[in-house]
Coordinates of N, CA and C in Angstrom, one line a residue:
V1 N 10.0 1.0 -18.1 CA 8.7 0.6 -17.5 C 8.6 1.3 -16.1
V2 N 7.5 1.9 -15.8 CA 7.2 2.4 -14.5 C 6.2 1.5 -13.8
L3 N 6.6 1.0 -12.6 CA 5.8 0.1 -11.9 C 5.3 0.7 -10.6
C4 N 4.0 0.8 -10.4 CA 3.4 1.3 -9.2 C 3.3 0.1 -8.2
G5 N 3.6 0.4 -7.0 CA 3.7 -0.7 -5.9 C 2.4 -1.4 -5.8
R6 N 2.5 -2.6 -5.0 CA 1.4 -3.5 -4.9 C 0.2 -2.9 -4.1
R7 N 0.4 -1.8 -3.3 CA -0.7 -1.1 -2.7 C -1.0 0.2 -3.3
G8 N -0.5 0.4 -4.5 CA -0.8 1.6 -5.3 C 0.1 2.8 -5.0
C9 N -0.1 3.9 -5.7 CA 0.7 5.0 -5.5 C -0.1 6.3 -5.6
R10 N 0.3 7.4 -5.0 CA -0.4 8.6 -5.0 C -0.6 9.1 -6.5
G11 N -1.7 9.8 -6.7 CA -1.9 10.3 -8.1 C -0.8 11.2 -8.6
V12 N -0.3 12.0 -7.7 CA 0.8 13.0 -8.1 C 2.0 12.2 -8.5
A13 N 2.3 11.1 -7.7 CA 3.5 10.3 -8.0 C 3.3 9.6 -9.3
R14 N 2.2 9.1 -9.5 CA 1.9 8.3 -10.7 C 2.0 9.2 -11.9
D15 N 1.5 10.4 -11.8 CA 1.6 11.4 -13.0 C 3.0 11.8 -13.2
R16 N 3.7 12.0 -12.2 CA 5.1 12.5 -12.3 C 6.0 11.4 -13.0
A17 N 5.7 10.2 -12.7 CA 6.5 9.1 -13.2 C 6.1 8.6 -14.6
G18 N 4.9 9.1 -15.0 CA 4.3 8.5 -16.2 C 4.6 9.3 -17.5
G19 N 5.5 10.2 -17.4 CA 5.8 11.0 -18.6 C 6.5 10.2 -19.7
G20 N 6.5 10.8 -20.9 CA 7.2 10.1 -22.0 C 6.4 8.9 -22.5
A21 N 7.2 8.0 -23.1 CA 6.6 6.8 -23.8 C 6.7 5.6 -22.9
R22 N 7.2 5.7 -21.7 CA 7.5 4.5 -20.9 C 6.2 3.8 -20.5
P23 N 6.1 2.5 -20.7 CA 4.9 1.7 -20.2 C 4.8 1.9 -18.7
R24 N 3.5 1.9 -18.2 CA 3.3 2.1 -16.8 C 2.4 0.9 -16.4
L25 N 2.9 0.1 -15.4 CA 2.1 -1.0 -14.9 C 1.8 -0.9 -13.4
A26 N 0.6 -1.3 -13.1 CA 0.1 -1.3 -11.7 C 0.3 -2.6 -11.1
A27 N 0.9 -2.7 -9.9 CA 1.1 -4.0 -9.3 C 0.2 -4.0 -8.0
G28 N -0.8 -3.3 -8.0 CA -1.7 -3.1 -6.8 C -2.5 -4.4 -6.5
R29 N -3.2 -4.4 -5.4 CA -4.1 -5.4 -5.0 C -5.3 -5.3 -6.0
A30 N -5.9 -6.5 -6.2 CA -7.0 -6.5 -7.2 C -8.1 -5.5 -6.9
R31 N -8.4 -5.3 -5.6 CA -9.5 -4.4 -5.3 C -9.1 -3.0 -5.1
A32 N -7.8 -2.7 -4.9 CA -7.4 -1.4 -4.6 C -7.7 -0.4 -5.7
P33 N -7.4 -0.7 -7.0 CA -7.8 0.2 -8.1 C -9.2 0.7 -8.1
G34 N -10.1 -0.2 -7.7 CA -11.5 0.1 -7.7 C -11.8 1.1 -6.6
V35 N -11.1 1.0 -5.4 CA -11.3 1.9 -4.3 C -10.8 3.3 -4.7
R36 N -9.7 3.3 -5.4 CA -9.1 4.6 -5.8 C -10.0 5.3 -6.9
A37 N -10.6 4.4 -7.8 CA -11.5 5.0 -8.8 C -12.7 5.6 -8.2
R38 N -13.3 4.9 -7.2 CA -14.4 5.5 -6.5 C -14.1 6.8 -5.8
A39 N -12.9 6.8 -5.2 CA -12.5 8.1 -4.5 C -12.5 9.2 -5.5
R40 N -11.9 9.0 -6.7 CA -11.9 10.1 -7.7 C -13.3 10.4 -8.2
H41 N -14.2 9.4 -8.4 CA -15.5 9.6 -8.8 C -16.3 10.4 -7.8
Y42 N -16.3 10.0 -6.5 CA -17.0 10.8 -5.5 C -16.5 12.2 -5.3
A43 N -15.2 12.4 -5.4 CA -14.6 13.7 -5.3 C -15.1 14.6 -6.5
E44 N -15.1 14.1 -7.7 CA -15.6 14.8 -8.8 C -17.1 15.2 -8.7
D45 N -17.9 14.4 -8.0 CA -19.3 14.6 -7.8 C -19.5 15.5 -6.5
G46 N -18.5 16.0 -5.9 CA -18.7 16.9 -4.8 C -18.9 16.3 -3.4
Y47 N -18.6 15.0 -3.3 CA -18.9 14.3 -2.0 C -17.7 14.5 -1.0
D48 N -18.0 14.6 0.3 CA -17.0 14.4 1.3 C -16.8 12.8 1.4
I49 N -15.5 12.4 1.3 CA -15.2 10.9 1.3 C -14.6 10.5 2.7
V50 N -15.2 9.5 3.3 CA -14.7 9.0 4.5 C -13.9 7.7 4.1
L51 N -12.6 7.7 4.4 CA -11.7 6.6 4.1 C -11.5 5.9 5.4
I52 N -11.9 4.6 5.5 CA -11.7 3.8 6.7 C -10.4 3.1 6.6
G53 N -9.5 3.4 7.4 CA -8.1 2.7 7.3 C -7.2 3.2 8.3
H54 N -5.9 2.8 8.2 CA -4.9 3.1 9.2 C -4.0 4.1 8.7
A55 N -3.8 5.2 9.5 CA -2.9 6.3 9.1 C -1.5 5.8 8.8
G56 N -0.9 6.2 7.8 CA 0.5 5.8 7.4 C 0.6 4.5 6.6
H57 N -0.5 3.8 6.5 CA -0.5 2.6 5.6 C -0.3 3.0 4.2
Q58 N 0.6 2.3 3.4 CA 0.9 2.7 2.1 C -0.3 2.7 1.2
E59 N -1.3 1.8 1.4 CA -2.5 1.9 0.5 C -3.3 3.1 0.8
V60 N -3.4 3.5 2.1 CA -4.1 4.7 2.5 C -3.5 5.9 1.9
I61 N -2.2 6.0 2.0 CA -1.4 7.1 1.4 C -1.7 7.2 -0.1
G62 N -1.7 6.1 -0.8 CA -1.9 6.1 -2.2 C -3.3 6.5 -2.5
T63 N -4.3 6.0 -1.8 CA -5.7 6.4 -2.1 C -6.0 7.8 -1.8
M64 N -5.4 8.3 -0.7 CA -5.7 9.8 -0.3 C -5.1 10.7 -1.4
G65 N -4.0 10.2 -2.0 CA -3.4 11.0 -3.1 C -4.3 11.2 -4.3
H66 N -5.3 10.4 -4.4 CA -6.2 10.6 -5.6 C -7.3 11.6 -5.4
A67 N -7.6 12.0 -4.1 CA -8.6 13.0 -3.9 C -8.2 13.7 -2.5
P68 N -7.1 14.3 -2.4 CA -6.6 14.8 -1.2 C -7.4 15.8 -0.5
D69 N -8.2 16.6 -1.3 CA -9.0 17.7 -0.7 C -10.4 17.2 -0.2
A70 N -10.7 16.0 -0.6 CA -12.1 15.5 -0.3 C -12.1 14.4 0.8
I71 N -11.0 13.7 1.1 CA -11.0 12.5 1.9 C -10.7 12.9 3.4
H72 N -11.5 12.2 4.3 CA -11.3 12.3 5.7 C -10.9 10.9 6.1
L73 N -9.8 10.7 6.8 CA -9.4 9.4 7.3 C -9.9 9.1 8.7
V74 N -10.6 8.0 8.9 CA -11.0 7.5 10.2 C -10.5 6.1 10.4
E75 N -10.3 5.8 11.7 CA -9.8 4.5 12.1 C -10.8 3.7 12.9
T76 N -11.5 4.4 13.7 CA -12.4 3.8 14.7 C -13.8 4.4 14.7
P77 N -14.8 3.7 15.2 CA -16.2 4.3 15.3 C -16.2 5.7 16.0
E78 N -15.3 5.8 17.0 CA -15.3 7.1 17.8 C -14.8 8.3 16.9
D79 N -14.1 8.0 15.8 CA -13.6 9.1 15.0 C -14.8 9.8 14.2
I80 N -15.9 9.0 14.0 CA -17.0 9.6 13.3 C -17.6 10.8 13.9
A81 N -17.6 10.8 15.2 CA -18.3 11.9 15.9 C -17.6 13.3 15.6
S82 N -16.3 13.3 15.3 CA -15.6 14.6 15.1 C -15.5 15.0 13.7
L83 N -16.1 14.2 12.8 CA -16.1 14.6 11.4 C -16.8 15.9 11.1
Q84 N -16.1 16.7 10.3 CA -16.8 17.9 9.8 C -16.9 17.8 8.3
V85 N -18.1 17.8 7.8 CA -18.4 17.7 6.3 C -19.2 18.9 5.8
R86 N -19.1 19.1 4.5 CA -19.8 20.3 4.0 C -21.3 20.0 3.9
D87 N -21.8 18.8 3.6 CA -23.2 18.5 3.4 C -23.4 17.1 3.9
P88 N -24.2 17.0 5.0 CA -24.4 15.6 5.6 C -25.1 14.7 4.7
D89 N -25.7 15.2 3.6 CA -26.4 14.3 2.7 C -25.5 13.9 1.5
R90 N -24.3 14.5 1.5 CA -23.4 14.1 0.4 C -22.1 13.6 1.0
V91 N -22.2 12.5 1.6 CA -21.0 11.8 2.2 C -20.9 10.4 1.6
A92 N -19.7 10.0 1.3 CA -19.5 8.6 0.8 C -18.4 8.0 1.5
Y93 N -18.3 6.7 1.5 CA -17.2 6.0 2.2 C -16.6 4.9 1.4
I94 N -15.3 4.7 1.7 CA -14.5 3.7 1.1 C -13.6 3.1 2.2
S95 N -13.0 2.0 1.9 CA -12.1 1.4 3.0 C -10.8 0.8 2.4
Q96 N -9.9 0.8 3.3 CA -8.6 0.1 3.0 C -8.9 -1.4 2.8
T97 N -8.3 -2.0 1.8 CA -8.6 -3.3 1.4 C -8.1 -4.4 2.4
T98 N -7.1 -4.0 3.3 CA -6.5 -5.0 4.2 C -7.1 -4.9 5.6
L99 N -8.2 -4.2 5.8 CA -8.9 -4.2 7.1 C -9.6 -5.6 7.3
S100 N -10.0 -5.8 8.5 CA -10.9 -6.9 8.7 C -12.3 -6.5 8.5
V101 N -13.2 -7.4 8.0 CA -14.6 -7.0 7.8 C -15.2 -6.6 9.1
D102 N -14.9 -7.2 10.2 CA -15.5 -6.8 11.5 C -15.2 -5.4 11.9
D103 N -13.9 -5.0 11.7 CA -13.5 -3.6 12.0 C -14.2 -2.6 11.1
A104 N -14.2 -2.9 9.8 CA -14.8 -2.0 8.8 C -16.3 -1.9 9.1
T105 N -16.9 -3.0 9.4 CA -18.4 -3.0 9.7 C -18.7 -2.1 10.9
R106 N -17.9 -2.1 11.9 CA -18.2 -1.3 13.1 C -18.1 0.2 12.8
V107 N -17.2 0.6 12.0 CA -17.0 2.0 11.6 C -18.2 2.4 10.7
I108 N -18.5 1.5 9.7 CA -19.6 1.8 8.8 C -20.9 2.0 9.5
R109 N -21.1 1.2 10.5 CA -22.4 1.3 11.3 C -22.5 2.6 12.0
A110 N -21.4 3.1 12.6 CA -21.3 4.4 13.2 C -21.5 5.5 12.2
L111 N -20.9 5.3 11.0 CA -21.0 6.3 10.0 C -22.5 6.5 9.5
R112 N -23.1 5.4 9.3 CA -24.5 5.4 8.8 C -25.5 5.9 9.9
E113 N -25.1 5.7 11.2 CA -26.0 6.3 12.2 C -25.9 7.8 12.2
R114 N -24.8 8.4 11.9 CA -24.6 9.8 11.9 C -25.0 10.4 10.5
F115 N -24.7 9.7 9.4 CA -25.0 10.1 8.1 C -25.9 9.0 7.4
P116 N -27.2 9.0 7.6 CA -28.0 7.9 7.1 C -28.0 7.8 5.5
N117 N -27.7 8.9 4.8 CA -27.6 8.8 3.4 C -26.3 8.6 2.8
A118 N -25.3 8.2 3.7 CA -23.9 7.9 3.2 C -23.9 6.9 2.1
R119 N -23.2 7.1 1.0 CA -23.0 6.2 -0.1 C -21.8 5.3 0.2
G120 N -21.9 4.1 -0.3 CA -20.7 3.2 -0.1 C -20.7 2.2 -1.3
P121 N -19.7 1.3 -1.3 CA -19.7 0.3 -2.4 C -20.8 -0.7 -2.3
R122 N -21.2 -1.2 -3.4 CA -22.3 -2.2 -3.4 C -21.8 -3.5 -2.8
G123 N -20.6 -3.8 -3.0 CA -20.0 -5.0 -2.4 C -19.0 -4.7 -1.3
D124 N -18.0 -5.6 -1.2 CA -17.1 -5.5 -0.1 C -15.7 -5.1 -0.6
D125 N -15.1 -4.0 -0.1 CA -13.8 -3.6 -0.5 C -12.6 -4.5 0.0
I126 N -12.9 -5.3 1.0 CA -11.9 -6.0 1.7 C -11.3 -7.1 0.7
C127 N -10.0 -7.1 0.7 CA -9.2 -8.0 -0.2 C -9.6 -9.5 0.2
Y128 N -9.9 -10.3 -0.8 CA -10.4 -11.7 -0.5 C -9.3 -12.5 0.3
A129 N -8.0 -12.3 -0.1 CA -6.9 -13.0 0.6 C -6.8 -12.6 2.1
T130 N -7.0 -11.3 2.3 CA -7.0 -10.8 3.7 C -8.1 -11.4 4.5
Q131 N -9.3 -11.4 4.0 CA -10.5 -11.9 4.8 C -10.4 -13.4 4.9
N132 N -10.0 -14.1 3.9 CA -9.8 -15.6 4.0 C -8.9 -15.9 5.1
R133 N -7.7 -15.2 5.2 CA -6.7 -15.5 6.3 C -7.2 -15.2 7.7
Q134 N -8.0 -14.2 7.8 CA -8.6 -13.8 9.1 C -9.6 -14.9 9.5
D135 N -10.4 -15.3 8.5 CA -11.4 -16.4 8.8 C -10.7 -17.7 9.2
A136 N -9.6 -18.0 8.5 CA -8.9 -19.2 8.9 C -8.2 -19.1 10.2
T137 N -7.7 -17.9 10.6 CA -7.1 -17.7 11.8 C -8.1 -17.9 13.0
R138 N -9.3 -17.6 12.8 CA -10.3 -17.8 13.9 C -10.4 -19.3 14.1
V139 N -10.5 -20.1 13.1 CA -10.6 -21.6 13.3 C -9.3 -22.1 13.9
L140 N -8.2 -21.6 13.4 CA -6.9 -22.1 13.9 C -6.7 -21.8 15.4
A141 N -7.1 -20.6 15.8 CA -7.0 -20.3 17.2 C -7.8 -21.1 18.1
Q142 N -8.9 -21.6 17.6 CA -9.7 -22.5 18.5 C -9.2 -23.9 18.6
R143 N -8.2 -24.3 17.7 CA -7.6 -25.6 17.8 C -6.2 -25.6 18.3
A144 N -5.6 -24.5 18.4 CA -4.2 -24.4 18.8 C -4.0 -23.7 20.1
D145 N -2.9 -24.1 20.8 CA -2.5 -23.4 22.1 C -1.7 -22.1 21.7
L146 N -1.0 -22.2 20.6 CA -0.1 -21.1 20.2 C -0.3 -20.9 18.7
V147 N -0.4 -19.6 18.3 CA -0.5 -19.3 16.9 C 0.6 -18.4 16.5
L148 N 1.4 -18.8 15.4 CA 2.4 -18.0 14.9 C 2.0 -17.5 13.5
V149 N 2.1 -16.1 13.3 CA 1.7 -15.5 12.1 C 3.0 -15.0 11.4
V150 N 3.3 -15.5 10.2 CA 4.5 -15.1 9.5 C 4.1 -13.9 8.7
G151 N 4.8 -12.8 9.0 CA 4.4 -11.5 8.2 C 5.3 -10.4 8.7
S152 N 5.2 -9.3 8.0 CA 6.0 -8.1 8.4 C 5.4 -7.4 9.6
Q153 N 6.2 -6.7 10.3 CA 5.7 -5.9 11.5 C 5.0 -4.7 11.0
T154 N 5.1 -4.3 9.7 CA 4.4 -3.2 9.1 C 3.1 -3.6 8.4
S155 N 2.8 -4.9 8.4 CA 1.7 -5.4 7.6 C 0.4 -5.3 8.4
S156 N -0.5 -4.5 7.9 CA -1.8 -4.4 8.6 C -2.6 -5.7 8.8
N157 N -2.6 -6.5 7.7 CA -3.4 -7.7 7.8 C -2.7 -8.7 8.6
S158 N -1.4 -8.8 8.7 CA -0.7 -9.7 9.5 C -0.9 -9.4 11.0
K159 N -0.9 -8.1 11.3 CA -1.1 -7.7 12.7 C -2.6 -8.0 13.1
R160 N -3.5 -7.8 12.2 CA -4.9 -8.1 12.5 C -5.1 -9.6 12.8
M161 N -4.4 -10.4 12.0 CA -4.5 -11.9 12.2 C -4.0 -12.3 13.6
V162 N -3.0 -11.6 14.2 CA -2.6 -11.9 15.5 C -3.7 -11.5 16.5
E163 N -4.3 -10.3 16.2 CA -5.4 -9.9 17.1 C -6.6 -10.8 17.1
V164 N -6.9 -11.3 15.9 CA -8.0 -12.3 15.8 C -7.7 -13.6 16.6
A165 N -6.4 -14.1 16.5 CA -6.1 -15.3 17.3 C -6.2 -15.0 18.8
L166 N -5.7 -13.8 19.2 CA -5.8 -13.5 20.6 C -7.3 -13.4 21.1
E167 N -8.1 -12.8 20.2 CA -9.5 -12.7 20.6 C -10.2 -14.0 20.7
H168 N -9.7 -15.0 20.0 CA -10.3 -16.4 20.0 C -9.6 -17.4 20.9
G169 N -8.8 -16.8 21.9 CA -8.3 -17.7 23.0 C -6.9 -18.3 22.9
A170 N -6.2 -18.0 21.8 CA -4.9 -18.5 21.6 C -3.8 -17.5 22.0
V171 N -2.7 -17.9 22.4 CA -1.5 -17.1 22.5 C -1.0 -16.9 21.1
A172 N -0.6 -15.7 20.7 CA -0.2 -15.5 19.3 C 1.0 -14.5 19.2
H173 N 1.8 -14.7 18.2 CA 3.0 -13.9 17.9 C 3.1 -13.6 16.4
L174 N 3.5 -12.4 16.1 CA 3.8 -12.1 14.7 C 5.3 -12.2 14.5
I175 N 5.8 -13.0 13.6 CA 7.2 -13.2 13.4 C 7.6 -12.9 11.9
D176 N 8.8 -12.3 11.7 CA 9.2 -12.1 10.4 C 9.7 -13.4 9.7
D177 N 10.3 -14.3 10.5 CA 10.8 -15.5 9.9 C 11.2 -16.4 11.1
A178 N 11.8 -17.6 10.8 CA 12.2 -18.6 11.8 C 13.1 -18.0 12.8
D179 N 14.0 -17.0 12.5 CA 14.9 -16.5 13.5 C 14.2 -15.8 14.6
A180 N 13.0 -15.4 14.4 CA 12.2 -14.7 15.5 C 11.6 -15.6 16.5
I181 N 11.7 -16.9 16.3 CA 11.0 -17.8 17.2 C 11.7 -17.9 18.5
D182 N 11.0 -17.8 19.6 CA 11.5 -17.9 21.0 C 11.1 -19.3 21.5
P183 N 12.1 -20.1 21.8 CA 11.8 -21.5 22.3 C 11.0 -21.5 23.6
A184 N 11.0 -20.4 24.4 CA 10.2 -20.3 25.6 C 8.7 -20.3 25.3
W185 N 8.3 -19.9 24.1 CA 6.9 -19.9 23.8 C 6.3 -21.3 23.8
F186 N 7.1 -22.3 23.7 CA 6.5 -23.7 23.5 C 6.4 -24.4 24.8
S187 N 6.6 -23.8 25.9 CA 6.4 -24.4 27.2 C 4.9 -24.7 27.4
N188 N 4.6 -25.9 27.7 CA 3.2 -26.3 28.0 C 2.3 -26.1 26.7
V189 N 2.9 -26.2 25.6 CA 2.2 -26.0 24.3 C 2.2 -27.4 23.6
D190 N 1.1 -27.9 23.2 CA 1.0 -29.1 22.5 C 0.7 -28.9 21.0
T191 N -0.1 -27.9 20.7 CA -0.5 -27.6 19.3 C -0.1 -26.2 18.9
V192 N 0.6 -26.1 17.8 CA 1.0 -24.8 17.3 C 0.3 -24.6 16.0
G193 N -0.4 -23.4 15.9 CA -1.1 -23.1 14.6 C -0.1 -22.1 13.8
L194 N 0.1 -22.4 12.6 CA 1.0 -21.6 11.8 C 0.2 -21.0 10.6
T195 N 0.3 -19.7 10.4 CA -0.3 -19.1 9.2 C 0.5 -17.9 8.8
S196 N 0.1 -17.2 7.8 CA 0.9 -16.1 7.3 C 0.1 -15.0 6.7
G197 N 0.6 -13.8 6.6 CA 0.0 -12.7 6.0 C -0.1 -13.0 4.5
A198 N -1.0 -12.2 3.8 CA -1.3 -12.5 2.4 C -0.1 -12.3 1.5
S199 N 0.8 -11.5 2.0 CA 2.0 -11.2 1.1 C 3.3 -11.9 1.5
A200 N 3.2 -12.7 2.5 CA 4.4 -13.4 3.1 C 4.9 -14.4 2.0
P201 N 6.2 -14.4 1.7 CA 6.7 -15.5 0.8 C 6.6 -16.9 1.4
E202 N 6.3 -17.8 0.5 CA 6.2 -19.2 0.9 C 7.4 -19.7 1.6
A203 N 8.6 -19.2 1.1 CA 9.9 -19.7 1.6 C 10.0 -19.4 3.1
L204 N 9.5 -18.3 3.6 CA 9.5 -17.9 5.0 C 8.7 -18.9 5.8
V205 N 7.5 -19.3 5.3 CA 6.7 -20.2 6.0 C 7.3 -21.6 6.1
A206 N 8.0 -22.0 5.0 CA 8.7 -23.3 5.0 C 9.8 -23.3 6.0
G207 N 10.5 -22.1 6.1 CA 11.6 -22.0 7.1 C 11.1 -22.2 8.5
V208 N 9.9 -21.6 8.8 CA 9.3 -21.8 10.1 C 9.0 -23.2 10.4
I209 N 8.4 -23.9 9.4 CA 8.0 -25.3 9.6 C 9.3 -26.1 9.9
A210 N 10.4 -25.8 9.1 CA 11.6 -26.6 9.4 C 12.1 -26.3 10.8
A211 N 12.0 -25.1 11.3 CA 12.5 -24.7 12.6 C 11.7 -25.5 13.7
L212 N 10.4 -25.6 13.5 CA 9.5 -26.3 14.4 C 9.8 -27.8 14.4
R213 N 10.1 -28.3 13.3 CA 10.5 -29.7 13.3 C 11.8 -30.0 13.9
A214 N 12.7 -29.0 14.0 CA 14.0 -29.1 14.6 C 14.0 -29.0 16.1
L215 N 12.8 -28.6 16.6 CA 12.7 -28.4 18.1 C 12.9 -29.8 18.8
P216 N 13.3 -29.9 20.0 CA 13.5 -31.2 20.7 C 12.3 -32.1 20.6
R217 N 11.1 -31.5 20.7 CA 9.9 -32.4 20.6 C 9.5 -32.7 19.2
G218 N 10.1 -32.0 18.3 CA 9.7 -32.2 16.9 C 8.4 -31.6 16.5
A219 N 7.9 -31.9 15.4 CA 6.6 -31.4 14.9 C 6.0 -32.3 13.8
R220 N 4.7 -32.5 13.9 CA 4.0 -33.2 12.9 C 3.0 -32.2 12.2
V221 N 3.1 -32.1 10.9 CA 2.4 -31.0 10.2 C 1.0 -31.6 9.7
E222 N 0.0 -30.9 10.1 CA -1.4 -31.3 9.6 C -2.0 -30.0 8.9
P223 N -2.1 -30.0 7.6 CA -2.7 -28.9 6.9 C -4.2 -28.7 7.3
L224 N -4.6 -27.4 7.5 CA -5.9 -27.1 7.8 C -6.5 -26.2 6.7
E225 N -7.4 -26.7 6.0 CA -8.0 -25.9 4.9 C -9.4 -25.4 5.3
V226 N -9.5 -24.1 5.4 CA -10.8 -23.5 5.7 C -11.5 -22.9 4.5
V227 N -10.7 -22.3 3.6 CA -11.2 -21.8 2.3 C -10.4 -22.3 1.2
D228 N -11.1 -22.8 0.1 CA -10.4 -23.3 -1.1 C -10.3 -22.1 -2.0
E229 N -9.1 -21.4 -2.1 CA -9.0 -20.3 -2.9 C -8.8 -20.7 -4.4
Q230 N -9.6 -20.2 -5.2 CA -9.6 -20.5 -6.6 C -9.4 -19.3 -7.5
M231 N -9.0 -18.2 -6.9 CA -8.8 -16.9 -7.6 C -7.6 -16.9 -8.4
H232 N -7.7 -16.6 -9.7 CA -6.5 -16.5 -10.6 C -6.5 -15.1 -11.3
F233 N -5.3 -14.5 -11.4 CA -5.2 -13.2 -12.1 C -4.4 -13.3 -13.3
A234 N -4.8 -12.8 -14.4 CA -4.1 -12.7 -15.6 C -3.0 -11.6 -15.6
L235 N -1.9 -11.8 -16.3 CA -1.0 -10.7 -16.4 C -1.6 -9.5 -17.0
P236 N -1.2 -8.3 -16.6 CA -1.8 -7.1 -17.3 C -1.4 -7.1 -18.8
A237 N -2.3 -6.6 -19.6 CA -2.1 -6.7 -21.1 C -0.8 -6.0 -21.5
A238 N -0.5 -4.9 -20.8 CA 0.8 -4.2 -21.2 C 2.0 -5.1 -20.9
L239 N 1.9 -5.9 -19.9 CA 3.0 -6.8 -19.5 C 3.1 -8.0 -20.5
Q240 N 1.9 -8.5 -20.9 CA 1.9 -9.6 -21.9 C 2.5 -9.2 -23.2
R241 N 2.4 -7.9 -23.5 CA 3.0 -7.4 -24.8 C 4.5 -7.1 -24.8
L242 N 5.1 -7.1 -23.6 CA 6.5 -6.8 -23.5 C 7.3 -8.0 -24.1
P243 N 8.4 -7.7 -24.8 CA 9.2 -8.7 -25.4 C 9.9 -9.6 -24.4
L244 N 10.1 -10.9 -24.6 CA 10.7 -11.8 -23.7 C 12.2 -11.6 -23.8
A245 N 12.9 -11.6 -22.6 CA 14.3 -11.5 -22.6 C 14.9 -12.9 -22.9
L246 N 15.9 -12.9 -23.8 CA 16.5 -14.2 -24.2 C 17.9 -14.3 -23.5

């Protein structure tokens, strides 16, 4: 079985690994395959493709691998001014699924100002889990003195959640796990907001809660529900057909 990572893989890597009769499964984000499919479609139709995302991010690397000769990567509205395209009327855009809607919207606005006929997705490419967590972080930051985000230092959406908390008035830190907590952070802090990146294991969050409860002042946990997520994903058909190990 060949398994492509959760943020996708480059077309050349996928093709190289897919030889023979081995089953190939994609473990990508729900929206990422659609972004990559649009990249291939736009490239086949002769469009210059503007990919809004962060250089070096695994999803961006994977998407660019599907249309390497047609994609221009931009990160900020300022990057739009230096774009060189073949035909200003044949420009399309796609975005990394773990961006914030606010960041993507600013770049898209600048893109459409320069290329009014730019084509884009009918809906939103942003991963629902990413956007929900950013929306919840805004609310959390308004109620807490300190916000802790459990997530990887390489996680784009976790880092953005810290930025959102800072923008809305809270002190915020990104931590890998409970071991990263600094007791000095809790001086003059009465309310701590705790959240996590979309891919952070629940066990890490539970470990941070246990560490907060073990502090001299202790901690009382009050869940804050901003969005009721009811999204469910079925197993890929190819995976459902695999024999069970006994």
